Structures are given as C-alpha cells and as structure tokens.
PDB file of C-alpha atoms in Angstrom:
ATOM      1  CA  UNK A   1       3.000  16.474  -8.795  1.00  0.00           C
ATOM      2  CA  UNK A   2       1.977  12.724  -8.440  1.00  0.00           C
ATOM      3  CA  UNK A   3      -1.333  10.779  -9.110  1.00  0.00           C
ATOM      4  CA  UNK A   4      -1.494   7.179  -7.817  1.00  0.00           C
ATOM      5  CA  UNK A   5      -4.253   4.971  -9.389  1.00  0.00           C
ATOM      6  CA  UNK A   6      -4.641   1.200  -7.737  1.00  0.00           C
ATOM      7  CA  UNK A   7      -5.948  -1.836  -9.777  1.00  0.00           C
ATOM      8  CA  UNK A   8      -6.230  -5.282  -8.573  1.00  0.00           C
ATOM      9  CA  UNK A   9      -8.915  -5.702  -5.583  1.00  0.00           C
ATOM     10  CA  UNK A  10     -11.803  -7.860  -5.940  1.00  0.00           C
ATOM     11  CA  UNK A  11     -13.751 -10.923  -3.977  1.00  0.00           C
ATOM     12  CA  UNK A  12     -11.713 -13.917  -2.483  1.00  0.00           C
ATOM     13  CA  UNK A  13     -12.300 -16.541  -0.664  1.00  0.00           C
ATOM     14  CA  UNK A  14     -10.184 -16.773   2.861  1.00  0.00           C
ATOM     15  CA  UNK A  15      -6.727 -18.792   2.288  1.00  0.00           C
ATOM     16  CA  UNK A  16      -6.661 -16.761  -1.522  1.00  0.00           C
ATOM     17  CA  UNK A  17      -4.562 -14.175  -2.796  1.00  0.00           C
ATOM     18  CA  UNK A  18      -4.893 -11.096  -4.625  1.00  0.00           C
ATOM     19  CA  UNK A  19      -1.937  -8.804  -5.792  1.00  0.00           C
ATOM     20  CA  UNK A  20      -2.545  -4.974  -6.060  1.00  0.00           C
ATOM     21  CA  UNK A  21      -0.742  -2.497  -7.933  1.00  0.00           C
ATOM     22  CA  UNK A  22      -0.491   0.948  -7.788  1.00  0.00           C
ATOM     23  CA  UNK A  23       0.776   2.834 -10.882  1.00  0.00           C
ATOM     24  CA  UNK A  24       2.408   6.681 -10.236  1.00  0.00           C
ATOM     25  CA  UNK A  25       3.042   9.300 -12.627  1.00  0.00           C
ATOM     26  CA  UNK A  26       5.085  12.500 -11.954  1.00  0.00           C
ATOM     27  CA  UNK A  27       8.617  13.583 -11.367  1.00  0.00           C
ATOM     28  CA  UNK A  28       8.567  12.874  -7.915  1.00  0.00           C
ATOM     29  CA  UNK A  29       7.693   9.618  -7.560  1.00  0.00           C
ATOM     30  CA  UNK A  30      11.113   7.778  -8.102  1.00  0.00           C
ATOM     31  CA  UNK A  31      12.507   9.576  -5.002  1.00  0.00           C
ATOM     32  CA  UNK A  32       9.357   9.009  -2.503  1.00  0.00           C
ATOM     33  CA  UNK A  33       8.880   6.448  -0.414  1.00  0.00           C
ATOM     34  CA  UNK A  34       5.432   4.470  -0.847  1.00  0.00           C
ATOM     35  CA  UNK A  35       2.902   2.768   1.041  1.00  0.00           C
ATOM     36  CA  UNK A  36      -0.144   1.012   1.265  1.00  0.00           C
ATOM     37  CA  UNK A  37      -2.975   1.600   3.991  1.00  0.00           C
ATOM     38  CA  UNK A  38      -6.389   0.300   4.424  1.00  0.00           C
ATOM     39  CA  UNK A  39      -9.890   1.475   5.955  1.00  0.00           C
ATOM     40  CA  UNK A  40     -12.704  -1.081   6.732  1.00  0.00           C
ATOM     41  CA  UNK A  41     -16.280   0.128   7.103  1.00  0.00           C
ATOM     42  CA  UNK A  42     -16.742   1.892  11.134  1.00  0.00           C
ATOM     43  CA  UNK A  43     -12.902   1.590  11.529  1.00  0.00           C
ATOM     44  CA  UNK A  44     -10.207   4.064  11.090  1.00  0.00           C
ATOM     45  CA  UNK A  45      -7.687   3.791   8.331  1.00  0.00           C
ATOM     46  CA  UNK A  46      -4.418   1.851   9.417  1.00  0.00           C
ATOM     47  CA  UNK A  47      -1.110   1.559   8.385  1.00  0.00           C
ATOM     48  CA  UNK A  48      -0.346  -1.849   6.277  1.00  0.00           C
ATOM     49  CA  UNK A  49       2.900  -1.578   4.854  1.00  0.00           C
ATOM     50  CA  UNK A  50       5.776   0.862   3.114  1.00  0.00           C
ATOM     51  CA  UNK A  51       8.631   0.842   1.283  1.00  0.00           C
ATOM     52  CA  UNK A  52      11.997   2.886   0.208  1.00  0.00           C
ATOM     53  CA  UNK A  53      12.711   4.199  -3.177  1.00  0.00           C
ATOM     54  CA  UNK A  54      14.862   2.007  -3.375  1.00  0.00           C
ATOM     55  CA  UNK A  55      13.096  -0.963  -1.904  1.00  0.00           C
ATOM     56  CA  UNK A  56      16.205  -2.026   0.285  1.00  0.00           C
ATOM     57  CA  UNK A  57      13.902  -0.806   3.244  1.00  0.00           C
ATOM     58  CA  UNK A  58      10.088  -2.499   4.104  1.00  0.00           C
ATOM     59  CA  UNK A  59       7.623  -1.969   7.043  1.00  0.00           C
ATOM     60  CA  UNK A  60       4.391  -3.961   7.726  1.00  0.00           C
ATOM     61  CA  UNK A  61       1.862  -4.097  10.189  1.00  0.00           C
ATOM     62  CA  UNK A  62       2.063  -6.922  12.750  1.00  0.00           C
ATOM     63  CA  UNK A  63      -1.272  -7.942  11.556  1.00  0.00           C
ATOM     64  CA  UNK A  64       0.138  -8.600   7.809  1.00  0.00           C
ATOM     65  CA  UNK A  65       4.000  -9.697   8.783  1.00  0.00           C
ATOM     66  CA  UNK A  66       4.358 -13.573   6.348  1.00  0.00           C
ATOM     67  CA  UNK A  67       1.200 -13.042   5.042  1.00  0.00           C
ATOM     68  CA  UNK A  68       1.903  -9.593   2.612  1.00  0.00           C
ATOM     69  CA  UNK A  69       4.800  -8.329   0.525  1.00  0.00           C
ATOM     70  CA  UNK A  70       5.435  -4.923  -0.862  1.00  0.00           C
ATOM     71  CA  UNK A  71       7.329  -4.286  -3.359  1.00  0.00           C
ATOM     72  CA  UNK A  72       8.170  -1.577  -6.370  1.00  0.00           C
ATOM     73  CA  UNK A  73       9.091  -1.286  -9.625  1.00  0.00           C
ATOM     74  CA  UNK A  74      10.778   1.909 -10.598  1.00  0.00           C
ATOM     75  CA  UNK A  75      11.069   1.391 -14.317  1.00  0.00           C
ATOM     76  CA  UNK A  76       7.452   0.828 -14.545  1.00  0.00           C
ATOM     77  CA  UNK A  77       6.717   3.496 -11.995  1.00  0.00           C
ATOM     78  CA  UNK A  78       4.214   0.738  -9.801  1.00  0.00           C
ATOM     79  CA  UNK A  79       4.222  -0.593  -6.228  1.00  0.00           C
ATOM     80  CA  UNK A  80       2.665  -3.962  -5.489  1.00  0.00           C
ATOM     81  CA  UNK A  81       1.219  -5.642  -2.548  1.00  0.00           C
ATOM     82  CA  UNK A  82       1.206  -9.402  -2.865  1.00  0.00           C
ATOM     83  CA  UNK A  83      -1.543 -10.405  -0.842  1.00  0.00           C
ATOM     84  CA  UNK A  84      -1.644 -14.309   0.543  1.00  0.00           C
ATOM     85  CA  UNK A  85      -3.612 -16.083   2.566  1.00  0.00           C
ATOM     86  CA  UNK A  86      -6.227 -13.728   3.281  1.00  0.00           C
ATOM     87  CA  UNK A  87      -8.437 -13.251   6.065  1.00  0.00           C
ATOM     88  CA  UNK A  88     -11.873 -11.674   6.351  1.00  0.00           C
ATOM     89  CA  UNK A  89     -10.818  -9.242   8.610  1.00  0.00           C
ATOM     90  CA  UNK A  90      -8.546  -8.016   5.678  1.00  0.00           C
ATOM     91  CA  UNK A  91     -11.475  -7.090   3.741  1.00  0.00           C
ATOM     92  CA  UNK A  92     -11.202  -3.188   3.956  1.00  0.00           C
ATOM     93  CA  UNK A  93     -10.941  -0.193   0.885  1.00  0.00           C
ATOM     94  CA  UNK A  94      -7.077  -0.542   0.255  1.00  0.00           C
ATOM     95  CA  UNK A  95      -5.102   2.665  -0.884  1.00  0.00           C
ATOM     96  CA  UNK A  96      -1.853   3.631  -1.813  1.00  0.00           C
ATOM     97  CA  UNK A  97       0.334   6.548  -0.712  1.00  0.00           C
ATOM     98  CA  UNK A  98       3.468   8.358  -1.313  1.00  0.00           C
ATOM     99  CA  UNK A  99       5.578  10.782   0.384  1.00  0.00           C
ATOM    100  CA  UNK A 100       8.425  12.875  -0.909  1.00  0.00           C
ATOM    101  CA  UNK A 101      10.737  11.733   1.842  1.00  0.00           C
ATOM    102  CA  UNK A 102      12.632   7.950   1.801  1.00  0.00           C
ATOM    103  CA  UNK A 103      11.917   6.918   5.271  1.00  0.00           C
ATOM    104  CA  UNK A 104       8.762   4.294   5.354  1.00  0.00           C
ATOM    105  CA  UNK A 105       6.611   5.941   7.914  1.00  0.00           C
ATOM    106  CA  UNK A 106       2.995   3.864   9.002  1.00  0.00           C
ATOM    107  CA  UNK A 107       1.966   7.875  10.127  1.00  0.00           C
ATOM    108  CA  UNK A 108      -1.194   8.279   6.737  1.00  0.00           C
ATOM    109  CA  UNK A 109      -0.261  12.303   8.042  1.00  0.00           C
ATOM    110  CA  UNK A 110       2.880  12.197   5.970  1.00  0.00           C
ATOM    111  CA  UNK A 111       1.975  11.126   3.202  1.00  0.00           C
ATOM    112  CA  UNK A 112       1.229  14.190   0.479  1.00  0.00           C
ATOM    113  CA  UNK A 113      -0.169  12.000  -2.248  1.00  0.00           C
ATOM    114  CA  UNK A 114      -2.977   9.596  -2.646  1.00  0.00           C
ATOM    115  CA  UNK A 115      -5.025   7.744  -4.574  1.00  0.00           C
ATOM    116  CA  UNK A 116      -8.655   6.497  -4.989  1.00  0.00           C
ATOM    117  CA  UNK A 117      -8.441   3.177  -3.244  1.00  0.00           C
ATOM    118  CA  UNK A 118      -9.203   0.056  -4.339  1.00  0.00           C
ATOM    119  CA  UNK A 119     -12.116  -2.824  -2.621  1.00  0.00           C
ATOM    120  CA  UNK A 120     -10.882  -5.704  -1.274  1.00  0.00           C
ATOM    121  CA  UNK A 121     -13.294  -8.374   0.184  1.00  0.00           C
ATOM    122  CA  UNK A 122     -12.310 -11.819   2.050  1.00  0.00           C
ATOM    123  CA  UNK A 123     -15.609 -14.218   2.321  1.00  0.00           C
ATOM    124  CA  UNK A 124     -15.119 -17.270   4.892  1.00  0.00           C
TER     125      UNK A 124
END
C-alpha cells in the first residue's frame, strides 16, 4: 500500500551536511507517521528520528538531538532529514519507515513499510 524510495546519501567530510529525502506513494501515507533509522556495518539498526502526519510531533535519538531535523512535506508526499555537522560515527545505511498509526515510535517492529536505504559515509 506504500513504497518509500530515499535519495540524498553520499561521502562528507565530518562538520558537513547532507539532507535526505524519502519520497512515498500510496493512499496511506498522508495518515502514517514516518521515520528514519540507520544500521552501520556489525551494529544493529537504531532508531534516529520520527515524525507525525502532521509534523506537530518529532522524536530523535539522543545521539542526533541539535545536530538532525526531520521534517515532511505532505503535498509532495516526502520526509526529510537535514543532516548537520556530521560525525563519522554517523556513517551507517540510512532508511526510512512508515507506520499506519500517528504516534512516532523509535520501536523499527512497528513500522509496516520500508524502503531500500540509502549510504551515508562521514570521513574525519
């Protein structure tokens, strides 16, 4: 019912910034809350931020709180994650998520809807 396609990693330099987008299609998607998580090579995947349909609500994770902002666009049916002043340990496959429920939860588990993921990599 939704497909989720990210754009916008790449190679920076620590201190830079990269914004990623994740365009959704399907009738769902206005009415789901959205998130973005991230995996790095041996680690498990962690939670990185979320947002509300409406975007009145946010969460991040401690380790991105000043330095990332989520955000959405409805009418254009994308999220974005304005990444600044990266670190290497940011450098991790990022993907985005949706769930068919408003409430931002950090739990990957309930999210129904995923997409491909996207490579982000911070060099010192």
């Amino acid at each position: 019912q939704v497909q989720l396609v990210e754009s916008g990693g790449g190679l920076v330099q620590a201190g830079g910034s990269l914004r990623l987008s994740c365009a959704a299609s399907g009738r769902t998607f206005s009415k789901s809350a959205m998130g973005w998580f991230r995996q790095a090579p041996g680690k498990e995947r962690e939670f990185v931020a979320a947002v509300t349909w409406s975007g009145g609500s946010t969460r991040y994770a401690d380790s991105v709180k000043g330095r990332f902002t989520i955000s959405r666009d409805n009418a254009k049916n994308t999220m974005y994650l304005q990444m600044n002043s990266l670190k290497p340990e940011d450098t991790a496959v990022y993907s985005c998520a949706a769930r068919t429920y408003e409430p931002p939860s950090p739990n990957p588990y309930e999210y129904d809807y995923w997409g491909q993921g996207t490579q982000v990599t911070v060099s010192s």
